[in-house]
Each structure stands twice: as structure tokens, then as C-alpha cells.
XYZ file of C-alpha atoms in Angstrom:
114
model
C 144.597 -4.395 13.979
C 142.903 -4.664 10.619
C 139.363 -4.201 12.005
C 140.473 -1.116 13.944
C 142.168 0.398 10.918
C 139.092 -0.379 8.823
C 136.836 1.240 11.456
C 138.951 4.397 11.472
C 138.938 4.544 7.664
C 135.152 4.088 7.506
C 134.555 6.809 10.091
C 136.896 9.137 8.197
C 135.003 8.468 4.946
C 131.614 9.200 6.466
C 132.957 12.293 8.201
C 132.613 11.124 11.819
C 135.962 12.396 13.047
C 135.146 11.779 16.690
C 134.595 8.070 16.138
C 137.631 7.981 13.872
C 139.702 9.377 16.738
C 138.189 6.831 19.139
C 139.207 4.033 16.744
C 142.732 5.467 16.605
C 142.873 5.608 20.396
C 141.680 2.003 20.582
C 144.390 1.039 18.098
C 146.947 2.651 20.391
C 145.579 0.695 23.332
C 145.836 -2.527 21.366
C 149.479 -1.841 20.508
C 150.137 -1.062 24.161
C 148.497 -4.307 25.261
C 150.710 -6.159 22.763
C 153.789 -4.647 24.413
C 154.381 -2.143 21.618
C 153.881 1.051 23.585
C 156.020 3.194 21.293
C 153.795 2.287 18.341
C 150.739 2.957 20.511
C 152.017 6.457 21.272
C 151.662 7.384 17.597
C 147.972 6.445 17.515
C 147.192 8.096 20.856
C 148.814 11.307 19.604
C 146.623 11.267 16.484
C 143.518 10.624 18.574
C 144.368 13.373 21.054
C 144.975 15.888 18.250
C 141.624 15.115 16.651
C 139.704 15.301 19.920
C 141.383 18.645 20.667
C 140.380 19.974 17.239
C 136.815 18.757 17.820
C 136.737 20.367 21.294
C 135.634 17.047 22.780
C 137.040 17.579 26.244
C 136.048 14.165 27.637
C 137.479 12.071 24.800
C 140.513 14.364 24.679
C 141.192 13.700 28.372
C 140.772 9.937 27.868
C 143.167 9.969 24.891
C 145.702 11.992 26.899
C 145.514 9.462 29.738
C 146.063 6.614 27.282
C 148.918 8.535 25.640
C 150.573 9.188 28.996
C 150.263 5.533 29.969
C 151.903 4.459 26.700
C 154.655 7.065 27.156
C 155.341 5.788 30.668
C 155.625 2.248 29.373
C 157.930 3.539 26.606
C 160.126 5.001 29.379
C 159.252 8.625 28.629
C 157.845 9.684 32.037
C 158.454 13.435 31.716
C 156.325 13.609 28.575
C 153.702 11.417 30.236
C 153.420 13.699 33.256
C 152.720 16.716 31.013
C 149.834 14.899 29.313
C 148.394 13.697 32.626
C 148.461 17.279 33.920
C 146.520 18.453 30.883
C 144.037 15.592 31.247
C 143.500 16.482 34.898
C 142.684 20.072 33.972
C 140.206 18.930 31.326
C 138.532 16.586 33.790
C 137.777 19.454 36.205
C 134.710 20.174 34.057
C 133.202 16.761 34.782
C 131.714 16.103 38.242
C 130.535 12.518 37.651
C 131.993 9.433 39.309
C 133.748 8.149 36.205
C 135.554 11.471 35.723
C 136.441 11.642 39.414
C 137.969 8.168 39.246
C 139.960 9.056 36.124
C 141.079 12.383 37.639
C 142.293 10.609 40.793
C 144.279 8.151 38.683
C 145.949 10.798 36.509
C 146.826 12.835 39.600
C 148.426 9.922 41.464
C 151.754 8.797 39.953
C 151.385 5.365 41.565
C 148.082 4.850 39.758
C 149.250 5.984 36.337
C 149.144 2.559 34.799
C 146.003 0.871 33.562
């Protein structure tokens, strides 16, 4: 966790808020992978907020997907569904294969786990 926290702090200091948010999202993923989904939720929320403020629709959708996955694992499925719905809407702007794959996953409740 220390390298991720250091990366976020460095990006914040140099003013790269997008990369700071990506580091926060990665921190959330790491907590989730360690079985600490509730802790991961906190970092995904921070990342999603920053990406929203930056109007980075792609990274915002990715952070929302990660947030929803962590919420599902934290047994908060209603909250998760709301974030997946928002991610799906954001992904409508992206026609590429990667976005299509992500959109299909967020729209299919059986696929909503990484």
C-alpha cells in the first residue's frame, strides 16, 4: 500500500489529479484483492469523485465499476447497481471494443465481479 499512497501523494503535489485518482482507484483494488472491500470502497469513492470533477468520462466509468464491485463484495448490492447504471451511461460515448466489453459486464448482473 505504501507505494500506492506515495504515488497518489506525488501526483497530488505535481498537480496531476487524474493520475492521483488512478492511484486511489488502484489502492481500492488492492484492498479489494486483500479481502478488505469496505476499505476499498473509500478509495474508489475518492477516485470516482475526482474523475467526475475532471470530466474524465472513461476513468470515471472505470472507477464506478470498481466501486460497484467493491460494494457488491461488501454486501451492498443496491448501491452497487446504481453505480453500474451510471457507468453504463458514461460508456455509451465509447464505441471501442474495450468499452463494449466493460459495458456488457456492468449491464449483466452475473458478470458484475472481476
